PDB file of C-alpha atoms (C1' of nucleotides) in Angstrom:
ATOM      1  CA  MET A  12       2.773 -18.912 -14.982  1.00 58.00           C
ATOM      2  CA  CYS A  13       0.150 -16.358 -15.675  1.00 64.00           C
ATOM      3  CA  CYS A  14       0.790 -13.072 -14.011  1.00 76.00           C
ATOM      4  CA  THR A  15       3.385 -10.413 -14.542  1.00 90.00           C
ATOM      5  CA  GLY A  16       5.359  -8.965 -11.699  1.00 80.00           C
ATOM      6  CA  ASP A  17       3.248  -5.864 -11.948  1.00 92.00           C
ATOM      7  CA  ASP A  18       0.094  -7.897 -11.532  1.00 94.00           C
ATOM      8  CA  LEU A  19       1.552  -9.509  -8.445  1.00 96.00           C
ATOM      9  CA  VAL A  20       2.447  -6.167  -6.940  1.00 96.00           C
ATOM     10  CA  ARG A  21      -1.053  -4.927  -7.632  1.00 96.00           C
ATOM     11  CA  VAL A  22      -2.586  -7.955  -5.942  1.00 97.00           C
ATOM     12  CA  LEU A  23      -0.360  -7.576  -2.901  1.00 97.00           C
ATOM     13  CA  ALA A  24      -1.129  -3.879  -2.696  1.00 97.00           C
ATOM     14  CA  THR A  25      -4.817  -4.676  -2.859  1.00 97.00           C
ATOM     15  CA  LEU A  26      -4.569  -7.196  -0.057  1.00 97.00           C
ATOM     16  CA  SER A  27      -2.455  -4.937   2.113  1.00 97.00           C
ATOM     17  CA  ASN A  28      -5.518  -3.285   3.611  1.00 97.00           C
ATOM     18  CA  PRO A  29      -7.338  -4.810   6.575  1.00 97.00           C
ATOM     19  CA  HIS A  30     -10.743  -3.824   5.228  1.00 97.00           C
ATOM     20  CA  ARG A  31     -10.144  -5.541   1.954  1.00 98.00           C
ATOM     21  CA  VAL A  32      -8.844  -8.653   3.662  1.00 97.00           C
ATOM     22  CA  ARG A  33     -12.020  -8.776   5.691  1.00 97.00           C
ATOM     23  CA  VAL A  34     -14.086  -8.318   2.551  1.00 98.00           C
ATOM     24  CA  VAL A  35     -12.388 -11.238   0.846  1.00 98.00           C
ATOM     25  CA  ALA A  36     -12.744 -13.260   4.008  1.00 97.00           C
ATOM     26  CA  ALA A  37     -16.456 -12.517   4.175  1.00 97.00           C
ATOM     27  CA  LEU A  38     -17.000 -13.350   0.523  1.00 97.00           C
ATOM     28  CA  ALA A  39     -15.067 -16.579   0.942  1.00 97.00           C
ATOM     29  CA  GLY A  40     -18.021 -17.710   3.016  1.00 95.00           C
ATOM     30  CA  GLY A  41     -20.386 -17.089   0.143  1.00 96.00           C
ATOM     31  CA  ARG A  42     -21.477 -14.371  -2.226  1.00 96.00           C
ATOM     32  CA  ASN A  43     -23.196 -11.291  -0.963  1.00 97.00           C
ATOM     33  CA  TYR A  44     -24.515  -7.949  -2.105  1.00 97.00           C
ATOM     34  CA  VAL A  45     -23.089  -4.587  -1.244  1.00 97.00           C
ATOM     35  CA  SER A  46     -25.501  -3.152   1.299  1.00 97.00           C
ATOM     36  CA  ARG A  47     -25.757  -6.349   3.269  1.00 97.00           C
ATOM     37  CA  LEU A  48     -22.019  -6.865   3.235  1.00 97.00           C
ATOM     38  CA  ALA A  49     -21.542  -3.336   4.514  1.00 97.00           C
ATOM     39  CA  ARG A  50     -23.868  -4.044   7.421  1.00 96.00           C
ATOM     40  CA  GLU A  51     -22.185  -7.310   8.257  1.00 96.00           C
ATOM     41  CA  LEU A  52     -18.729  -5.765   8.198  1.00 96.00           C
ATOM     42  CA  ASP A  53     -20.004  -2.678   9.950  1.00 95.00           C
ATOM     43  CA  ILE A  54     -18.503  -0.179   7.555  1.00 95.00           C
ATOM     44  CA  SER A  55     -20.097   2.505   5.425  1.00 96.00           C
ATOM     45  CA  ARG A  56     -21.408   1.495   2.046  1.00 97.00           C
ATOM     46  CA  ALA A  57     -19.396   4.154   0.267  1.00 97.00           C
ATOM     47  CA  LEU A  58     -16.208   2.854   1.820  1.00 97.00           C
ATOM     48  CA  LEU A  59     -17.041  -0.706   0.963  1.00 98.00           C
ATOM     49  CA  GLN A  60     -17.730   0.201  -2.641  1.00 97.00           C
ATOM     50  CA  VAL A  61     -14.317   1.773  -3.023  1.00 97.00           C
ATOM     51  CA  HIS A  62     -12.630  -1.316  -1.639  1.00 98.00           C
ATOM     52  CA  LEU A  63     -14.732  -3.633  -3.760  1.00 98.00           C
ATOM     53  CA  LYS A  64     -13.725  -1.708  -6.840  1.00 97.00           C
ATOM     54  CA  LYS A  65     -10.077  -2.164  -6.019  1.00 97.00           C
ATOM     55  CA  LEU A  66     -10.549  -5.838  -5.345  1.00 98.00           C
ATOM     56  CA  GLU A  67     -12.315  -6.244  -8.655  1.00 97.00           C
ATOM     57  CA  ALA A  68      -9.666  -4.219 -10.491  1.00 96.00           C
ATOM     58  CA  ALA A  69      -7.065  -6.614  -9.108  1.00 96.00           C
ATOM     59  CA  GLY A  70      -9.141  -9.547 -10.307  1.00 96.00           C
ATOM     60  CA  LEU A  71      -9.734 -10.927  -6.838  1.00 98.00           C
ATOM     61  CA  VAL A  72     -13.514 -10.652  -6.895  1.00 98.00           C
ATOM     62  CA  SER A  73     -16.257 -10.531  -9.488  1.00 97.00           C
ATOM     63  CA  SER A  74     -19.531  -8.695  -9.510  1.00 97.00           C
ATOM     64  CA  ARG A  75     -22.880  -9.413 -11.081  1.00 95.00           C
ATOM     65  CA  LEU A  76     -25.915  -7.194 -11.088  1.00 95.00           C
ATOM     66  CA  GLU A  77     -29.103  -9.056 -10.414  1.00 93.00           C
ATOM     67  CA  LEU A  78     -32.729  -8.224  -9.879  1.00 90.00           C
ATOM     68  CA  SER A  79     -34.333  -9.457  -6.711  1.00 86.00           C
ATOM     69  CA  GLU A  80     -37.846 -10.899  -6.820  1.00 85.00           C
ATOM     70  CA  ASP A  81     -39.301  -7.604  -5.722  1.00 86.00           C
ATOM     71  CA  GLY A  82     -37.554  -5.803  -8.551  1.00 87.00           C
ATOM     72  CA  LYS A  83     -34.660  -4.204  -6.709  1.00 88.00           C
ATOM     73  CA  ALA A  84     -31.292  -4.055  -8.377  1.00 91.00           C
ATOM     74  CA  MET A  85     -28.684  -5.782  -6.248  1.00 95.00           C
ATOM     75  CA  LYS A  86     -25.035  -6.135  -6.985  1.00 97.00           C
ATOM     76  CA  PHE A  87     -23.610  -9.440  -5.895  1.00 97.00           C
ATOM     77  CA  TYR A  88     -19.927  -9.994  -5.351  1.00 98.00           C
ATOM     78  CA  GLU A  89     -18.046 -13.252  -5.095  1.00 97.00           C
ATOM     79  CA  VAL A  90     -14.402 -14.192  -4.720  1.00 98.00           C
ATOM     80  CA  ASN A  91     -12.410 -15.420  -7.646  1.00 97.00           C
ATOM     81  CA  PRO A  92     -10.332 -18.361  -6.490  1.00 96.00           C
ATOM     82  CA  PHE A  93      -6.665 -17.476  -6.423  1.00 95.00           C
ATOM     83  CA  SER A  94      -3.490 -19.006  -5.100  1.00 96.00           C
ATOM     84  CA  VAL A  95      -0.165 -17.264  -4.691  1.00 95.00           C
ATOM     85  CA  HIS A  96       2.719 -18.993  -3.025  1.00 95.00           C
ATOM     86  CA  LEU A  97       4.777 -16.171  -1.633  1.00 96.00           C
ATOM     87  CA  THR A  98       8.450 -17.061  -1.236  1.00 97.00           C
ATOM     88  CA  PRO A  99      11.747 -15.314  -1.937  1.00 97.00           C
ATOM     89  CA  GLU A 100      12.281 -17.519  -4.971  1.00 96.00           C
ATOM     90  CA  PHE A 101       8.863 -16.720  -6.343  1.00 97.00           C
ATOM     91  CA  LEU A 102       9.500 -13.028  -5.922  1.00 97.00           C
ATOM     92  CA  ALA A 103      12.800 -13.444  -7.719  1.00 96.00           C
ATOM     93  CA  SER A 104      11.046 -14.831 -10.758  1.00 95.00           C
ATOM     94  CA  ALA A 105       8.300 -12.241 -10.565  1.00 95.00           C
ATOM     95  CA  ALA A 106      10.852  -9.453 -10.395  1.00 95.00           C
ATOM     96  CA  GLU A 107      11.982 -10.298 -13.915  1.00 92.00           C
ATOM     97  CA  THR A 108       8.744  -8.927 -15.298  1.00 91.00           C
ATOM     98  CA  LEU A 109       8.553  -5.809 -13.249  1.00 88.00           C
ATOM     99  CA  THR A 110       8.389  -2.291 -14.553  1.00 84.00           C
ATOM    100  CA  ILE A 111       9.683   0.430 -12.332  1.00 70.00           C
ATOM    101  CA  GLU A 112       8.387   3.552 -14.029  1.00 55.00           C
ATOM    102  CA  LYS A 113       7.234   6.325 -11.823  1.00 41.00           C
ATOM    103  CA  GLY A 114       3.535   6.961 -11.639  1.00 33.00           C
ATOM    104  CA  SER A 115       2.830   3.405 -12.686  1.00 34.00           C
ATOM    105  CA  PRO A 116      -0.074   2.419 -10.453  1.00 32.00           C
ATOM    106  CA  ARG A 117      -2.905   1.951 -12.822  1.00 26.00           C
TER     107      ARG A 117
ATOM    108  CA  MET B  11      -0.557 -20.451  12.469  1.00 59.00           C
ATOM    109  CA  CYS B  12       2.165 -18.163  13.607  1.00 65.00           C
ATOM    110  CA  CYS B  13       1.345 -14.705  12.454  1.00 77.00           C
ATOM    111  CA  THR B  14      -1.542 -12.460  13.242  1.00 89.00           C
ATOM    112  CA  GLY B  15      -3.685 -10.952  10.540  1.00 82.00           C
ATOM    113  CA  ASP B  16      -1.999  -7.656  11.199  1.00 93.00           C
ATOM    114  CA  ASP B  17       1.386  -9.197  10.567  1.00 94.00           C
ATOM    115  CA  LEU B  18       0.148 -10.598   7.291  1.00 96.00           C
ATOM    116  CA  VAL B  19      -1.162  -7.228   6.202  1.00 96.00           C
ATOM    117  CA  ARG B  20       2.141  -5.651   7.088  1.00 96.00           C
ATOM    118  CA  VAL B  21       4.041  -8.213   5.054  1.00 97.00           C
ATOM    119  CA  LEU B  22       1.782  -7.745   2.070  1.00 97.00           C
ATOM    120  CA  ALA B  23       2.058  -3.979   2.333  1.00 97.00           C
ATOM    121  CA  THR B  24       5.808  -4.308   2.433  1.00 97.00           C
ATOM    122  CA  LEU B  25       5.867  -6.477  -0.676  1.00 97.00           C
ATOM    123  CA  SER B  26       3.457  -4.260  -2.562  1.00 97.00           C
ATOM    124  CA  ASN B  27       6.256  -2.061  -3.831  1.00 96.00           C
ATOM    125  CA  PRO B  28       8.235  -2.923  -6.977  1.00 96.00           C
ATOM    126  CA  HIS B  29      11.478  -1.680  -5.484  1.00 97.00           C
ATOM    127  CA  ARG B  30      11.148  -3.856  -2.430  1.00 97.00           C
ATOM    128  CA  VAL B  31      10.246  -6.879  -4.540  1.00 97.00           C
ATOM    129  CA  ARG B  32      13.384  -6.318  -6.559  1.00 97.00           C
ATOM    130  CA  VAL B  33      15.414  -6.002  -3.379  1.00 97.00           C
ATOM    131  CA  VAL B  34      14.133  -9.308  -2.052  1.00 98.00           C
ATOM    132  CA  ALA B  35      14.715 -10.865  -5.451  1.00 97.00           C
ATOM    133  CA  ALA B  36      18.288  -9.621  -5.518  1.00 97.00           C
ATOM    134  CA  LEU B  37      18.970 -10.817  -1.995  1.00 97.00           C
ATOM    135  CA  ALA B  38      17.474 -14.204  -2.818  1.00 97.00           C
ATOM    136  CA  GLY B  39      20.543 -14.650  -5.019  1.00 95.00           C
ATOM    137  CA  GLY B  40      22.839 -14.073  -2.096  1.00 96.00           C
ATOM    138  CA  ARG B  41      23.612 -11.563   0.607  1.00 96.00           C
ATOM    139  CA  ASN B  42      24.901  -8.159  -0.255  1.00 97.00           C
ATOM    140  CA  TYR B  43      25.796  -4.841   1.302  1.00 97.00           C
ATOM    141  CA  VAL B  44      23.912  -1.627   0.883  1.00 97.00           C
ATOM    142  CA  SER B  45      26.061   0.428  -1.460  1.00 96.00           C
ATOM    143  CA  ARG B  46      26.710  -2.433  -3.838  1.00 96.00           C
ATOM    144  CA  LEU B  47      23.073  -3.430  -3.866  1.00 97.00           C
ATOM    145  CA  ALA B  48      22.111   0.144  -4.676  1.00 96.00           C
ATOM    146  CA  ARG B  49      24.472   0.145  -7.648  1.00 95.00           C
ATOM    147  CA  GLU B  50      23.220  -3.192  -8.903  1.00 95.00           C
ATOM    148  CA  LEU B  51      19.604  -2.147  -8.649  1.00 95.00           C
ATOM    149  CA  ASP B  52      20.436   1.295  -9.994  1.00 94.00           C
ATOM    150  CA  ILE B  53      18.666   3.241  -7.296  1.00 95.00           C
ATOM    151  CA  SER B  54      19.918   5.805  -4.833  1.00 95.00           C
ATOM    152  CA  ARG B  55      21.399   4.572  -1.610  1.00 96.00           C
ATOM    153  CA  ALA B  56      19.065   6.709   0.463  1.00 96.00           C
ATOM    154  CA  LEU B  57      16.053   5.171  -1.238  1.00 97.00           C
ATOM    155  CA  LEU B  58      17.386   1.671  -0.828  1.00 97.00           C
ATOM    156  CA  GLN B  59      18.003   2.215   2.860  1.00 97.00           C
ATOM    157  CA  VAL B  60      14.432   3.252   3.424  1.00 97.00           C
ATOM    158  CA  HIS B  61      13.139   0.164   1.660  1.00 98.00           C
ATOM    159  CA  LEU B  62      15.555  -2.107   3.486  1.00 98.00           C
ATOM    160  CA  LYS B  63      14.341  -0.722   6.770  1.00 97.00           C
ATOM    161  CA  LYS B  64      10.771  -1.548   5.896  1.00 97.00           C
ATOM    162  CA  LEU B  65      11.697  -5.023   4.772  1.00 98.00           C
ATOM    163  CA  GLU B  66      13.559  -5.611   8.006  1.00 97.00           C
ATOM    164  CA  ALA B  67      10.691  -4.200  10.070  1.00 96.00           C
ATOM    165  CA  ALA B  68       8.409  -6.702   8.394  1.00 96.00           C
ATOM    166  CA  GLY B  69      10.856  -9.477   9.211  1.00 96.00           C
ATOM    167  CA  LEU B  70      11.573 -10.316   5.599  1.00 98.00           C
ATOM    168  CA  VAL B  71      15.286  -9.564   5.682  1.00 98.00           C
ATOM    169  CA  SER B  72      18.033  -9.400   8.293  1.00 97.00           C
ATOM    170  CA  SER B  73      21.059  -7.179   8.543  1.00 97.00           C
ATOM    171  CA  ARG B  74      24.478  -7.623  10.016  1.00 95.00           C
ATOM    172  CA  LEU B  75      27.207  -5.049  10.295  1.00 95.00           C
ATOM    173  CA  GLU B  76      30.608  -6.393   9.401  1.00 94.00           C
ATOM    174  CA  LEU B  77      34.086  -5.019   8.989  1.00 91.00           C
ATOM    175  CA  SER B  78      35.814  -5.650   5.694  1.00 88.00           C
ATOM    176  CA  GLU B  79      39.487  -6.614   5.651  1.00 85.00           C
ATOM    177  CA  ASP B  80      40.448  -3.062   4.951  1.00 87.00           C
ATOM    178  CA  GLY B  81      38.530  -1.867   7.970  1.00 87.00           C
ATOM    179  CA  LYS B  82      35.455  -0.430   6.306  1.00 89.00           C
ATOM    180  CA  ALA B  83      32.101  -0.934   7.992  1.00 92.00           C
ATOM    181  CA  MET B  84      29.719  -2.718   5.675  1.00 95.00           C
ATOM    182  CA  LYS B  85      26.130  -3.616   6.361  1.00 97.00           C
ATOM    183  CA  PHE B  86      25.130  -6.910   4.864  1.00 97.00           C
ATOM    184  CA  TYR B  87      21.541  -7.881   4.245  1.00 98.00           C
ATOM    185  CA  GLU B  88      20.096 -11.290   3.577  1.00 97.00           C
ATOM    186  CA  VAL B  89      16.593 -12.653   3.092  1.00 97.00           C
ATOM    187  CA  ASN B  90      14.813 -14.475   5.844  1.00 97.00           C
ATOM    188  CA  PRO B  91      13.102 -17.495   4.319  1.00 96.00           C
ATOM    189  CA  PHE B  92       9.343 -17.079   4.338  1.00 96.00           C
ATOM    190  CA  SER B  93       6.390 -18.834   2.816  1.00 96.00           C
ATOM    191  CA  VAL B  94       2.854 -17.522   2.611  1.00 96.00           C
ATOM    192  CA  HIS B  95       0.209 -19.393   0.716  1.00 95.00           C
ATOM    193  CA  LEU B  96      -2.223 -16.712  -0.337  1.00 96.00           C
ATOM    194  CA  THR B  97      -5.746 -18.014  -0.874  1.00 97.00           C
ATOM    195  CA  PRO B  98      -9.245 -16.809  -0.009  1.00 97.00           C
ATOM    196  CA  GLU B  99      -9.462 -19.441   2.719  1.00 97.00           C
ATOM    197  CA  PHE B 100      -6.165 -18.382   4.212  1.00 97.00           C
ATOM    198  CA  LEU B 101      -7.298 -14.773   4.253  1.00 97.00           C
ATOM    199  CA  ALA B 102     -10.489 -15.837   5.953  1.00 96.00           C
ATOM    200  CA  SER B 103      -8.547 -17.367   8.812  1.00 96.00           C
ATOM    201  CA  ALA B 104      -6.174 -14.419   8.965  1.00 95.00           C
ATOM    202  CA  ALA B 105      -9.085 -12.005   9.137  1.00 95.00           C
ATOM    203  CA  GLU B 106     -10.058 -13.431  12.501  1.00 93.00           C
ATOM    204  CA  THR B 107      -7.011 -11.840  14.075  1.00 92.00           C
ATOM    205  CA  LEU B 108      -7.299  -8.489  12.433  1.00 89.00           C
ATOM    206  CA  THR B 109      -7.682  -5.218  14.259  1.00 85.00           C
ATOM    207  CA  ILE B 110      -9.488  -2.338  12.624  1.00 73.00           C
ATOM    208  CA  GLU B 111      -9.765   0.138  15.470  1.00 56.00           C
ATOM    209  CA  LYS B 112     -11.895   3.134  14.765  1.00 47.00           C
ATOM    210  CA  GLY B 113     -15.371   4.190  15.729  1.00 38.00           C
ATOM    211  CA  SER B 114     -17.838   2.512  13.464  1.00 34.00           C
ATOM    212  CA  PRO B 115     -20.145   5.212  12.164  1.00 30.00           C
ATOM    213  CA  ARG B 116     -22.557   2.691  10.837  1.00 27.00           C
TER     214      ARG B 116
ATOM    215  C1'  DA C  11     -46.397  11.449  -0.685  1.00 77.97           C
ATOM    216  C1'  DG C  12     -43.169   9.312   2.458  1.00 77.97           C
ATOM    217  C1'  DC C  13     -40.418   5.516   4.093  1.00 77.97           C
ATOM    218  C1'  DA C  14     -37.165   1.655   3.495  1.00 77.97           C
ATOM    219  C1'  DC C  15     -34.211  -0.467   0.706  1.00 77.97           C
ATOM    220  C1'  DA C  16     -31.129  -0.985  -3.255  1.00 77.97           C
ATOM    221  C1'  DT C  17     -27.462   1.329  -6.497  1.00 77.97           C
ATOM    222  C1'  DG C  18     -23.846   4.924  -8.066  1.00 77.97           C
ATOM    223  C1'  DC C  19     -20.512   8.769  -8.033  1.00 77.97           C
ATOM    224  C1'  DA C  20     -17.560  13.043  -6.803  1.00 77.97           C
ATOM    225  C1'  DA C  21     -15.531  16.249  -3.948  1.00 77.97           C
ATOM    226  C1'  DA C  22     -12.709  17.194   0.048  1.00 77.97           C
ATOM    227  C1'  DG C  23      -9.817  16.653   3.923  1.00 77.97           C
ATOM    228  C1'  DG C  24      -6.493  14.122   6.353  1.00 77.97           C
ATOM    229  C1'  DA C  25      -3.135  10.413   6.693  1.00 77.97           C
ATOM    230  C1'  DA C  26       0.353   7.646   4.949  1.00 77.97           C
ATOM    231  C1'  DT C  27       4.123   6.684   1.262  1.00 77.97           C
ATOM    232  C1'  DA C  28       7.703   7.429  -1.912  1.00 77.97           C
ATOM    233  C1'  DT C  29      11.620   9.945  -3.358  1.00 77.97           C
ATOM    234  C1'  DT C  30      15.153  13.365  -3.465  1.00 77.97           C
ATOM    235  C1'  DA C  31      18.673  16.308  -1.681  1.00 77.97           C
ATOM    236  C1'  DG C  32      21.837  17.307   1.723  1.00 77.97           C
ATOM    237  C1'  DC C  33      24.134  16.804   5.858  1.00 77.97           C
ATOM    238  C1'  DA C  34      26.960  14.149   9.259  1.00 77.97           C
ATOM    239  C1'  DG C  35      30.399  10.436  10.421  1.00 77.97           C
ATOM    240  C1'  DG C  36      34.091   6.688   9.397  1.00 77.97           C
ATOM    241  C1'  DT C  37      38.179   4.037   6.880  1.00 77.97           C
ATOM    242  C1'  DG C  38      42.221   3.409   3.693  1.00 77.97           C
ATOM    243  C1'  DC C  39      45.250   5.008  -0.072  1.00 77.97           C
ATOM    244  C1'  DC C  40      47.997   8.191  -3.459  1.00 77.97           C
TER     245       DC C  40
ATOM    246  C1'  DG D  23      45.132  17.085   2.005  1.00 77.97           C
ATOM    247  C1'  DG D  24      42.060  15.067  -1.329  1.00 77.97           C
ATOM    248  C1'  DC D  25      39.745  10.903  -3.303  1.00 77.97           C
ATOM    249  C1'  DA D  26      37.143   6.793  -3.158  1.00 77.97           C
ATOM    250  C1'  DC D  27      34.783   3.999  -0.663  1.00 77.97           C
ATOM    251  C1'  DC D  28      31.575   2.674   3.402  1.00 77.97           C
ATOM    252  C1'  DT D  29      27.656   4.077   6.849  1.00 77.97           C
ATOM    253  C1'  DG D  30      23.752   6.902   8.898  1.00 77.97           C
ATOM    254  C1'  DC D  31      20.391  10.607   9.486  1.00 77.97           C
ATOM    255  C1'  DT D  32      17.005  14.495   8.554  1.00 77.97           C
ATOM    256  C1'  DA D  33      13.894  17.789   6.134  1.00 77.97           C
ATOM    257  C1'  DA D  34      11.074  18.760   2.312  1.00 77.97           C
ATOM    258  C1'  DT D  35       8.686  17.549  -1.547  1.00 77.97           C
ATOM    259  C1'  DA D  36       5.336  15.078  -4.403  1.00 77.97           C
ATOM    260  C1'  DT D  37       2.163  11.597  -4.723  1.00 77.97           C
ATOM    261  C1'  DT D  38      -0.935   8.207  -3.416  1.00 77.97           C
ATOM    262  C1'  DC D  39      -4.276   6.246  -0.345  1.00 77.97           C
ATOM    263  C1'  DC D  40      -8.233   6.241   2.939  1.00 77.97           C
ATOM    264  C1'  DT D  41     -12.538   7.854   4.593  1.00 77.97           C
ATOM    265  C1'  DT D  42     -16.521  10.720   5.113  1.00 77.97           C
ATOM    266  C1'  DT D  43     -20.126  13.537   3.478  1.00 77.97           C
ATOM    267  C1'  DG D  44     -23.514  14.459   0.302  1.00 77.97           C
ATOM    268  C1'  DC D  45     -26.423  13.902  -3.551  1.00 77.97           C
ATOM    269  C1'  DA D  46     -28.078  11.403  -7.521  1.00 77.97           C
ATOM    270  C1'  DT D  47     -30.821   7.362  -9.322  1.00 77.97           C
ATOM    271  C1'  DG D  48     -34.133   3.468  -8.926  1.00 77.97           C
ATOM    272  C1'  DT D  49     -37.667  -0.021  -6.811  1.00 77.97           C
ATOM    273  C1'  DG D  50     -41.818  -1.510  -3.848  1.00 77.97           C
ATOM    274  C1'  DC D  51     -44.974  -0.834   0.029  1.00 77.97           C
ATOM    275  C1'  DT D  52     -48.394   1.742   3.170  1.00 77.97           C
TER     276       DT D  52
END
DNA sequence: AGCACATGCAAAGGAATATTAGCAGGTGCC
DNA sequence: GGCACCTGCTAATATTCCTTTGCATGTGCT
């Protein structure tokens, strides 16, 4: 037991976008940096950055800024291992720690 | 094994709403009809109906119209058992059957 | 200087969601 | 008839999300 119901909802919301699923899938095969990942997934870099931010905000990926040998700053992303067993019973327990306030996404 | 990546995304999108999680949680404790469920969850019936429709469209719940002893039409909902093990590896396999349609402007 | 590559961010428009309010229908009971 | 229940729909609003476009920074190489 580690996450609140709100955290779960945030994770599910984050993974409810095909682009972000593909990003996680790509990173599951190994870490990568933004520009290259954008080329491999064939999406714009700006779009990828937005999705990466959401994934990181949800705790699904981590980033690390590194300097390549030729001095260029490159931001590497990698997946944080996670495991959620989605069942009605699990949702029932998660619902106990769920706030319903309006304008809550944050 | 059974669902496409698109189906998975749809399920996750459906469960990425606190109201719908609470609905599933409530139904996990037993079937119920719309008006009563709305009272128990303390939300408007119109709102609940919208969420129930989405849950049913995603295949997470089922509905059945029944007649009470006193002749009133009552729509009962119940959860369809489901089990999704959410991991990076699982997403990687799901991503293979994921449509993105859209021109790719590089 | 100019090109290729890396990063970041903000504004703007369109699309999709969430929620409310209000209407319609039905039954049975006092 | 008038309540108290049940069901269903729509239109209109507010809000959030998605995506593109554009500009800013920096590096190294020719």
